[in-house]
Amino acid sequence: MYFIGIDLGGTNIVASVVDEQYRMLSKVKCKTNLPRSAEKICDDMAKLCYQAMEESEVPLQEVDSIGIGTPGHIDPAQKIIEFSCNFDFHKVHLAKLMAERIPLPVYLENDANAAALGELLVGAGKGASSMVMITLGTGVGGGVIFHNQIYSGFNYCGGELGHTVIEQNGWDCNCGRKGCFEAYSSATGLIRMTKEAMETHPKTVLHDIVEQTGELNAKTAFDAMRMGDIVASKVVDTYIHYLACGLTNMINIFQPEILCLGGGVSNEGNTLLQPLQQIIDAEDYARGTAKRTKLVVAQLGNDAGIIGAAFAFRYQ
């Protein structure tokens, strides 16, 4: 039996046929092209499903179900998106719309929860029963798993870890609060810090890198720091300070076996992990105990959300 996993992102939609051993047999994608209606997006998702089956040579009758990982507040029981600010969706019956386009059972899960599940099944959390995953991308996503079950609260709104405050009355967040973990520790937050540093210091390696690459992104400050730029080093130190604060909060609240970092910023590897671990070691409430949370980098990249979405039906 086979399953289809879909990662519905703000930039791209990616789909794959996944087998019972969690192996992705194909991967196809298209641009999300927001803003668009749910109907138009479902048209593209259905097309991707058929393309994925064709590429993997798996017929429709051998596919058990479709799982979709999507941003926003998801009600898996009703199979609807209650609200997604990224897509401007309000009570969208996404599973029903998909079922009208492809004759298979359709399941929904929050994208961060799906990514956490994928990492738990075959990635950095394999073998653990509890894990918190933080994704550092455009925003800060959170996925919480206890006793091999996704935790999302009684109303499916739980796990929005990026919307905990780490700087009282700080930067505005898209959620409406100020000073959120997401505002400071996302790739977007890092880019903002870098941009502000460049505006204050017109003669830094940061400017040289942006001129050479043609863009300012979340790698810019790390790259300039590695080249010895003092301004960039301060940006990275500030970013890590905020990130460590948020991560330590997550550890002190949940004390999971694994705290897994995903998203583009996590690609910095030990350059990011080592200073984070030093701060966490000093501030983790359980620092004096034998059993402590292990900080790791996600192993599956963007595939985690696809694999997790494909098997989310088993955890609902």
mmCIF file of C-alpha atoms in Angstrom:
data_model
loop_
_atom_site.group_PDB
_atom_site.id
_atom_site.type_symbol
_atom_site.label_atom_id
_atom_site.label_comp_id
_atom_site.label_asym_id
_atom_site.label_seq_id
_atom_site.Cartn_x
_atom_site.Cartn_y
_atom_site.Cartn_z
ATOM 1 C CA MET A 1 0.000 0.000 0.000
ATOM 2 C CA TYR A 2 1.112 3.550 -0.751
ATOM 3 C CA PHE A 3 0.283 6.998 0.551
ATOM 4 C CA ILE A 4 0.535 10.516 -0.850
ATOM 5 C CA GLY A 5 1.996 13.308 1.241
ATOM 6 C CA ILE A 6 1.568 16.969 0.324
ATOM 7 C CA ASP A 7 3.450 19.911 1.790
ATOM 8 C CA LEU A 8 1.289 22.961 1.144
ATOM 9 C CA GLY A 9 3.647 25.895 1.618
ATOM 10 C CA GLY A 10 3.382 29.594 1.082
ATOM 11 C CA THR A 11 5.886 29.458 -1.788
ATOM 12 C CA ASN A 12 5.692 25.904 -3.152
ATOM 13 C CA ILE A 13 3.352 22.916 -3.118
ATOM 14 C CA VAL A 14 5.242 19.609 -3.034
ATOM 15 C CA ALA A 15 3.770 16.112 -3.322
ATOM 16 C CA SER A 16 5.189 12.605 -3.138
ATOM 17 C CA VAL A 17 4.114 8.981 -3.161
ATOM 18 C CA VAL A 18 5.432 7.338 0.011
ATOM 19 C CA ASP A 19 5.602 3.615 0.685
ATOM 20 C CA GLU A 20 5.006 1.754 3.967
ATOM 21 C CA GLN A 21 8.719 1.979 4.822
ATOM 22 C CA TYR A 22 8.453 5.811 4.700
ATOM 23 C CA ARG A 23 10.416 5.979 1.439
ATOM 24 C CA MET A 24 9.526 8.755 -0.991
ATOM 25 C CA LEU A 25 9.182 7.273 -4.467
ATOM 26 C CA SER A 26 8.702 10.537 -6.315
ATOM 27 C CA LYS A 27 8.598 14.274 -5.677
ATOM 28 C CA VAL A 28 6.834 16.884 -7.780
ATOM 29 C CA LYS A 29 6.114 20.522 -7.081
ATOM 30 C CA CYS A 30 4.637 23.751 -8.347
ATOM 31 C CA LYS A 31 4.433 27.353 -7.174
ATOM 32 C CA THR A 32 1.665 28.202 -4.723
ATOM 33 C CA ASN A 33 1.157 31.607 -6.358
ATOM 34 C CA LEU A 34 -0.656 33.287 -3.481
ATOM 35 C CA PRO A 35 -3.093 34.885 -3.136
ATOM 36 C CA ARG A 36 -5.413 32.309 -4.697
ATOM 37 C CA SER A 37 -8.649 30.561 -3.838
ATOM 38 C CA ALA A 38 -8.695 27.184 -2.118
ATOM 39 C CA GLU A 39 -10.342 25.729 -5.220
ATOM 40 C CA LYS A 40 -7.460 26.779 -7.472
ATOM 41 C CA ILE A 41 -4.903 25.471 -5.002
ATOM 42 C CA CYS A 42 -6.746 22.138 -4.807
ATOM 43 C CA ASP A 43 -6.713 21.948 -8.607
ATOM 44 C CA ASP A 44 -2.916 22.099 -8.491
ATOM 45 C CA MET A 45 -2.616 19.671 -5.587
ATOM 46 C CA ALA A 46 -4.737 17.109 -7.440
ATOM 47 C CA LYS A 47 -2.585 17.514 -10.554
ATOM 48 C CA LEU A 48 0.540 16.974 -8.452
ATOM 49 C CA CYS A 49 -0.948 13.802 -6.954
ATOM 50 C CA TYR A 50 -1.521 12.322 -10.391
ATOM 51 C CA GLN A 51 1.970 13.400 -11.529
ATOM 52 C CA ALA A 52 3.538 11.818 -8.440
ATOM 53 C CA MET A 53 1.696 8.543 -9.073
ATOM 54 C CA GLU A 54 2.756 8.572 -12.722
ATOM 55 C CA GLU A 55 6.415 9.197 -11.892
ATOM 56 C CA SER A 56 6.483 6.483 -9.221
ATOM 57 C CA GLU A 57 4.469 4.079 -11.417
ATOM 58 C CA VAL A 58 1.950 3.539 -8.626
ATOM 59 C CA PRO A 59 -1.684 3.252 -9.805
ATOM 60 C CA LEU A 60 -4.493 5.091 -8.039
ATOM 61 C CA GLN A 61 -6.067 1.868 -6.760
ATOM 62 C CA GLU A 62 -2.887 1.097 -4.762
ATOM 63 C CA VAL A 63 -2.894 4.444 -2.959
ATOM 64 C CA ASP A 64 -4.576 4.343 0.439
ATOM 65 C CA SER A 65 -4.969 8.047 1.228
ATOM 66 C CA ILE A 66 -3.697 11.607 0.865
ATOM 67 C CA GLY A 67 -2.305 13.644 3.749
ATOM 68 C CA ILE A 68 -1.841 17.406 3.517
ATOM 69 C CA GLY A 69 0.417 19.421 5.798
ATOM 70 C CA THR A 70 -0.692 23.051 5.750
ATOM 71 C CA PRO A 71 -0.004 26.198 7.766
ATOM 72 C CA GLY A 72 -2.673 27.474 10.082
ATOM 73 C CA HIS A 73 -5.212 26.289 12.623
ATOM 74 C CA ILE A 74 -6.337 22.857 11.476
ATOM 75 C CA ASP A 75 -9.235 20.795 12.801
ATOM 76 C CA PRO A 76 -8.206 17.261 11.779
ATOM 77 C CA ALA A 77 -11.462 15.740 13.059
ATOM 78 C CA GLN A 78 -13.594 17.963 10.823
ATOM 79 C CA LYS A 79 -10.891 18.032 8.123
ATOM 80 C CA ILE A 80 -11.058 21.793 7.732
ATOM 81 C CA ILE A 81 -8.687 24.724 7.955
ATOM 82 C CA GLU A 82 -10.260 26.928 10.614
ATOM 83 C CA PHE A 83 -7.891 29.792 9.868
ATOM 84 C CA SER A 84 -4.649 30.360 7.985
ATOM 85 C CA CYS A 85 -3.296 33.910 7.871
ATOM 86 C CA ASN A 86 -0.758 32.956 5.183
ATOM 87 C CA PHE A 87 -3.515 31.837 2.798
ATOM 88 C CA ASP A 88 -6.336 34.026 4.127
ATOM 89 C CA PHE A 89 -8.408 30.874 4.613
ATOM 90 C CA HIS A 90 -11.370 30.882 6.996
ATOM 91 C CA LYS A 91 -13.196 27.587 7.651
ATOM 92 C CA VAL A 92 -12.076 26.050 4.367
ATOM 93 C CA HIS A 93 -13.156 22.414 3.836
ATOM 94 C CA LEU A 94 -9.901 21.519 2.151
ATOM 95 C CA ALA A 95 -10.273 17.743 2.409
ATOM 96 C CA LYS A 96 -13.724 17.883 0.842
ATOM 97 C CA LEU A 97 -12.450 20.056 -2.000
ATOM 98 C CA MET A 98 -9.607 17.609 -2.641
ATOM 99 C CA ALA A 99 -11.888 14.575 -2.497
ATOM 100 C CA GLU A 100 -13.959 16.163 -5.262
ATOM 101 C CA ARG A 101 -10.856 16.135 -7.459
ATOM 102 C CA ILE A 102 -9.301 12.777 -6.606
ATOM 103 C CA PRO A 103 -11.216 9.747 -5.247
ATOM 104 C CA LEU A 104 -9.202 9.068 -2.097
ATOM 105 C CA PRO A 105 -9.616 9.719 1.643
ATOM 106 C CA VAL A 106 -7.949 13.025 2.529
ATOM 107 C CA TYR A 107 -6.458 13.985 5.910
ATOM 108 C CA LEU A 108 -5.182 17.343 7.158
ATOM 109 C CA GLU A 109 -2.476 18.251 9.632
ATOM 110 C CA ASN A 110 -0.689 21.429 10.606
ATOM 111 C CA ASP A 111 2.550 21.675 8.616
ATOM 112 C CA ALA A 112 4.807 21.968 11.670
ATOM 113 C CA ASN A 113 3.112 18.963 13.283
ATOM 114 C CA ALA A 114 3.596 17.009 10.063
ATOM 115 C CA ALA A 115 7.297 17.905 9.964
ATOM 116 C CA ALA A 116 7.713 16.867 13.592
ATOM 117 C CA LEU A 117 6.004 13.556 12.889
ATOM 118 C CA GLY A 118 8.242 12.896 9.894
ATOM 119 C CA GLU A 119 11.371 13.518 11.961
ATOM 120 C CA LEU A 120 10.036 11.273 14.719
ATOM 121 C CA LEU A 121 9.288 8.432 12.315
ATOM 122 C CA VAL A 122 12.522 8.326 10.325
ATOM 123 C CA GLY A 123 14.635 11.388 11.147
ATOM 124 C CA ALA A 124 16.370 13.020 14.091
ATOM 125 C CA GLY A 125 13.721 11.861 16.565
ATOM 126 C CA LYS A 126 13.603 8.212 15.523
ATOM 127 C CA GLY A 127 13.322 5.973 18.570
ATOM 128 C CA ALA A 128 12.071 8.729 20.883
ATOM 129 C CA SER A 129 8.531 8.952 22.223
ATOM 130 C CA SER A 130 8.563 12.680 22.979
ATOM 131 C CA MET A 131 9.923 15.457 20.820
ATOM 132 C CA VAL A 132 9.492 19.160 20.208
ATOM 133 C CA MET A 133 10.375 20.444 16.768
ATOM 134 C CA ILE A 134 11.035 24.105 16.042
ATOM 135 C CA THR A 135 11.223 25.168 12.395
ATOM 136 C CA LEU A 136 13.153 28.352 11.675
ATOM 137 C CA GLY A 137 11.811 29.605 8.375
ATOM 138 C CA THR A 138 9.691 32.557 7.325
ATOM 139 C CA GLY A 139 8.085 32.108 10.741
ATOM 140 C CA VAL A 140 8.800 29.880 13.735
ATOM 141 C CA GLY A 141 6.742 26.713 13.555
ATOM 142 C CA GLY A 142 6.260 24.313 16.412
ATOM 143 C CA GLY A 143 5.341 20.656 16.627
ATOM 144 C CA VAL A 144 4.884 18.801 19.914
ATOM 145 C CA ILE A 145 4.748 15.018 20.261
ATOM 146 C CA PHE A 146 4.101 13.185 23.553
ATOM 147 C CA HIS A 147 3.938 9.403 23.879
ATOM 148 C CA ASN A 148 4.112 9.114 20.077
ATOM 149 C CA GLN A 149 1.025 11.308 19.643
ATOM 150 C CA ILE A 150 0.770 14.814 18.222
ATOM 151 C CA TYR A 151 -0.321 17.292 20.878
ATOM 152 C CA SER A 152 -2.394 20.210 19.599
ATOM 153 C CA GLY A 153 -4.668 21.037 22.528
ATOM 154 C CA PHE A 154 -8.379 20.413 23.005
ATOM 155 C CA ASN A 155 -9.184 22.908 20.229
ATOM 156 C CA TYR A 156 -6.281 22.016 17.884
ATOM 157 C CA CYS A 157 -4.668 25.429 18.487
ATOM 158 C CA GLY A 158 -1.842 24.104 20.669
ATOM 159 C CA GLY A 159 1.766 23.953 19.591
ATOM 160 C CA GLU A 160 1.949 27.528 18.269
ATOM 161 C CA LEU A 161 5.324 27.851 19.947
ATOM 162 C CA GLY A 162 6.434 30.741 17.765
ATOM 163 C CA HIS A 163 3.774 32.920 19.350
ATOM 164 C CA THR A 164 5.152 32.877 22.862
ATOM 165 C CA VAL A 165 6.634 36.231 23.887
ATOM 166 C CA ILE A 166 10.384 36.518 24.521
ATOM 167 C CA GLU A 167 10.683 40.325 24.405
ATOM 168 C CA GLN A 168 7.945 42.198 26.254
ATOM 169 C CA ASN A 169 6.556 45.033 24.065
ATOM 170 C CA GLY A 170 9.019 44.080 21.335
ATOM 171 C CA TRP A 171 8.646 43.878 17.568
ATOM 172 C CA ASP A 172 5.188 43.426 16.099
ATOM 173 C CA CYS A 173 4.282 39.865 15.126
ATOM 174 C CA ASN A 174 1.857 38.816 12.393
ATOM 175 C CA CYS A 175 -0.291 37.146 15.047
ATOM 176 C CA GLY A 176 -1.097 40.528 16.613
ATOM 177 C CA ARG A 177 1.165 40.254 19.656
ATOM 178 C CA LYS A 178 4.444 42.047 20.294
ATOM 179 C CA GLY A 179 7.804 40.432 20.972
ATOM 180 C CA CYS A 180 6.974 36.907 19.814
ATOM 181 C CA PHE A 181 9.585 34.168 19.483
ATOM 182 C CA GLU A 182 8.709 34.138 15.776
ATOM 183 C CA ALA A 183 9.409 37.856 15.325
ATOM 184 C CA TYR A 184 12.975 37.467 16.623
ATOM 185 C CA SER A 185 14.046 33.901 15.848
ATOM 186 C CA SER A 186 12.629 33.266 12.381
ATOM 187 C CA ALA A 187 14.693 33.729 9.244
ATOM 188 C CA THR A 188 12.610 36.856 8.738
ATOM 189 C CA GLY A 189 13.711 38.165 12.125
ATOM 190 C CA LEU A 190 17.353 37.433 11.363
ATOM 191 C CA ILE A 191 17.082 39.240 8.036
ATOM 192 C CA ARG A 192 15.552 42.236 9.820
ATOM 193 C CA MET A 193 18.435 42.318 12.314
ATOM 194 C CA THR A 194 20.936 42.104 9.451
ATOM 195 C CA LYS A 195 19.240 44.867 7.498
ATOM 196 C CA GLU A 196 19.155 47.173 10.517
ATOM 197 C CA ALA A 197 22.861 46.540 11.151
ATOM 198 C CA MET A 198 23.662 47.370 7.524
ATOM 199 C CA GLU A 199 21.706 50.623 7.756
ATOM 200 C CA THR A 200 23.652 51.632 10.861
ATOM 201 C CA HIS A 201 27.056 50.462 9.558
ATOM 202 C CA PRO A 202 27.494 51.343 5.856
ATOM 203 C CA LYS A 203 30.988 49.812 5.675
ATOM 204 C CA THR A 204 30.786 46.136 6.529
ATOM 205 C CA VAL A 205 31.307 42.816 4.786
ATOM 206 C CA LEU A 206 27.523 42.464 4.914
ATOM 207 C CA HIS A 207 27.223 45.039 2.130
ATOM 208 C CA ASP A 208 29.864 43.243 0.055
ATOM 209 C CA ILE A 209 28.050 39.905 0.321
ATOM 210 C CA VAL A 210 24.673 41.397 -0.617
ATOM 211 C CA GLU A 211 26.253 43.151 -3.590
ATOM 212 C CA GLN A 212 27.935 39.939 -4.768
ATOM 213 C CA THR A 213 24.945 37.632 -4.258
ATOM 214 C CA GLY A 214 22.249 40.119 -5.172
ATOM 215 C CA GLU A 215 20.152 39.348 -2.097
ATOM 216 C CA LEU A 216 19.953 39.680 1.655
ATOM 217 C CA ASN A 217 18.957 36.396 3.288
ATOM 218 C CA ALA A 218 19.296 34.465 6.534
ATOM 219 C CA LYS A 219 22.801 33.255 5.586
ATOM 220 C CA THR A 220 24.204 36.735 5.038
ATOM 221 C CA ALA A 221 25.110 37.481 8.652
ATOM 222 C CA PHE A 222 26.564 33.993 9.253
ATOM 223 C CA ASP A 223 28.665 34.203 6.082
ATOM 224 C CA ALA A 224 29.982 37.661 6.997
ATOM 225 C CA MET A 225 30.732 36.485 10.535
ATOM 226 C CA ARG A 226 32.834 33.630 9.164
ATOM 227 C CA MET A 227 34.763 36.243 7.172
ATOM 228 C CA GLY A 228 35.620 38.065 10.391
ATOM 229 C CA ASP A 229 33.096 40.897 10.215
ATOM 230 C CA ILE A 230 32.501 42.307 13.708
ATOM 231 C CA VAL A 231 29.117 43.830 12.889
ATOM 232 C CA ALA A 232 27.877 40.508 11.522
ATOM 233 C CA SER A 233 29.188 38.702 14.608
ATOM 234 C CA LYS A 234 27.067 40.984 16.795
ATOM 235 C CA VAL A 235 24.013 40.272 14.638
ATOM 236 C CA VAL A 236 24.536 36.522 14.956
ATOM 237 C CA ASP A 237 25.156 36.790 18.707
ATOM 238 C CA THR A 238 21.930 38.762 19.150
ATOM 239 C CA TYR A 239 19.975 36.285 17.045
ATOM 240 C CA ILE A 240 21.355 33.303 18.975
ATOM 241 C CA HIS A 241 20.578 35.058 22.265
ATOM 242 C CA TYR A 242 16.898 35.344 21.337
ATOM 243 C CA LEU A 243 16.738 31.860 19.847
ATOM 244 C CA ALA A 244 18.317 30.312 22.949
ATOM 245 C CA CYS A 245 15.790 32.122 25.135
ATOM 246 C CA GLY A 246 12.892 30.657 23.182
ATOM 247 C CA LEU A 247 14.381 27.174 23.035
ATOM 248 C CA THR A 248 15.134 27.107 26.757
ATOM 249 C CA ASN A 249 11.535 28.103 27.409
ATOM 250 C CA MET A 250 10.394 25.154 25.281
ATOM 251 C CA ILE A 251 12.670 22.770 27.161
ATOM 252 C CA ASN A 252 11.567 24.058 30.572
ATOM 253 C CA ILE A 253 7.902 23.715 29.608
ATOM 254 C CA PHE A 254 7.997 20.323 27.896
ATOM 255 C CA GLN A 255 11.292 18.583 28.840
ATOM 256 C CA PRO A 256 11.114 16.381 25.710
ATOM 257 C CA GLU A 257 13.656 13.706 24.893
ATOM 258 C CA ILE A 258 14.531 15.544 21.675
ATOM 259 C CA LEU A 259 14.437 19.213 20.718
ATOM 260 C CA CYS A 260 14.788 19.256 16.945
ATOM 261 C CA LEU A 261 15.649 22.356 14.909
ATOM 262 C CA GLY A 262 14.507 22.502 11.297
ATOM 263 C CA GLY A 263 14.082 25.169 8.656
ATOM 264 C CA GLY A 264 16.654 27.044 6.621
ATOM 265 C CA VAL A 265 18.528 28.618 9.544
ATOM 266 C CA SER A 266 19.217 25.175 11.028
ATOM 267 C CA ASN A 267 21.501 24.482 8.042
ATOM 268 C CA GLU A 268 24.178 26.466 9.902
ATOM 269 C CA GLY A 269 24.755 23.268 11.908
ATOM 270 C CA ASN A 270 27.329 23.440 14.695
ATOM 271 C CA THR A 271 27.925 27.142 14.078
ATOM 272 C CA LEU A 272 24.423 27.552 15.445
ATOM 273 C CA LEU A 273 24.185 24.561 17.781
ATOM 274 C CA GLN A 274 27.339 25.045 19.846
ATOM 275 C CA PRO A 275 26.583 28.542 21.169
ATOM 276 C CA LEU A 276 22.932 27.600 21.621
ATOM 277 C CA GLN A 277 23.925 24.578 23.694
ATOM 278 C CA GLN A 278 26.176 26.709 25.910
ATOM 279 C CA ILE A 279 23.311 29.047 26.781
ATOM 280 C CA ILE A 280 20.829 26.202 27.250
ATOM 281 C CA ASP A 281 23.306 24.377 29.516
ATOM 282 C CA ALA A 282 23.385 27.444 31.760
ATOM 283 C CA GLU A 283 19.622 28.061 31.793
ATOM 284 C CA ASP A 284 17.863 24.697 31.417
ATOM 285 C CA TYR A 285 15.948 23.981 34.630
ATOM 286 C CA ALA A 286 16.997 20.311 34.423
ATOM 287 C CA ARG A 287 20.708 21.130 33.936
ATOM 288 C CA GLY A 288 21.653 19.307 37.143
ATOM 289 C CA THR A 289 19.876 16.072 36.269
ATOM 290 C CA ALA A 290 21.130 12.952 34.501
ATOM 291 C CA LYS A 291 18.374 12.978 31.883
ATOM 292 C CA ARG A 292 18.348 16.073 29.729
ATOM 293 C CA THR A 293 16.809 17.125 26.450
ATOM 294 C CA LYS A 294 19.024 16.499 23.434
ATOM 295 C CA LEU A 295 19.333 19.395 20.970
ATOM 296 C CA VAL A 296 19.641 18.168 17.382
ATOM 297 C CA VAL A 297 19.273 19.404 13.809
ATOM 298 C CA ALA A 298 16.531 17.906 11.653
ATOM 299 C CA GLN A 299 17.728 15.267 9.207
ATOM 300 C CA LEU A 300 15.019 15.165 6.559
ATOM 301 C CA GLY A 301 14.863 18.789 5.439
ATOM 302 C CA ASN A 302 11.650 19.641 3.610
ATOM 303 C CA ASP A 303 10.891 15.930 3.172
ATOM 304 C CA ALA A 304 9.890 15.679 6.844
ATOM 305 C CA GLY A 305 6.606 17.478 6.264
ATOM 306 C CA ILE A 306 5.738 15.301 3.279
ATOM 307 C CA ILE A 307 6.415 12.022 5.098
ATOM 308 C CA GLY A 308 4.626 13.222 8.220
ATOM 309 C CA ALA A 309 1.617 14.369 6.219
ATOM 310 C CA ALA A 310 1.391 11.024 4.421
ATOM 311 C CA PHE A 311 1.126 9.169 7.741
ATOM 312 C CA ALA A 312 -0.750 11.758 9.806
ATOM 313 C CA PHE A 313 -3.949 9.677 9.526
ATOM 314 C CA ARG A 314 -2.430 7.155 11.932
ATOM 315 C CA TYR A 315 -2.089 9.814 14.639
ATOM 316 C CA GLN A 316 -5.504 11.500 14.503
#
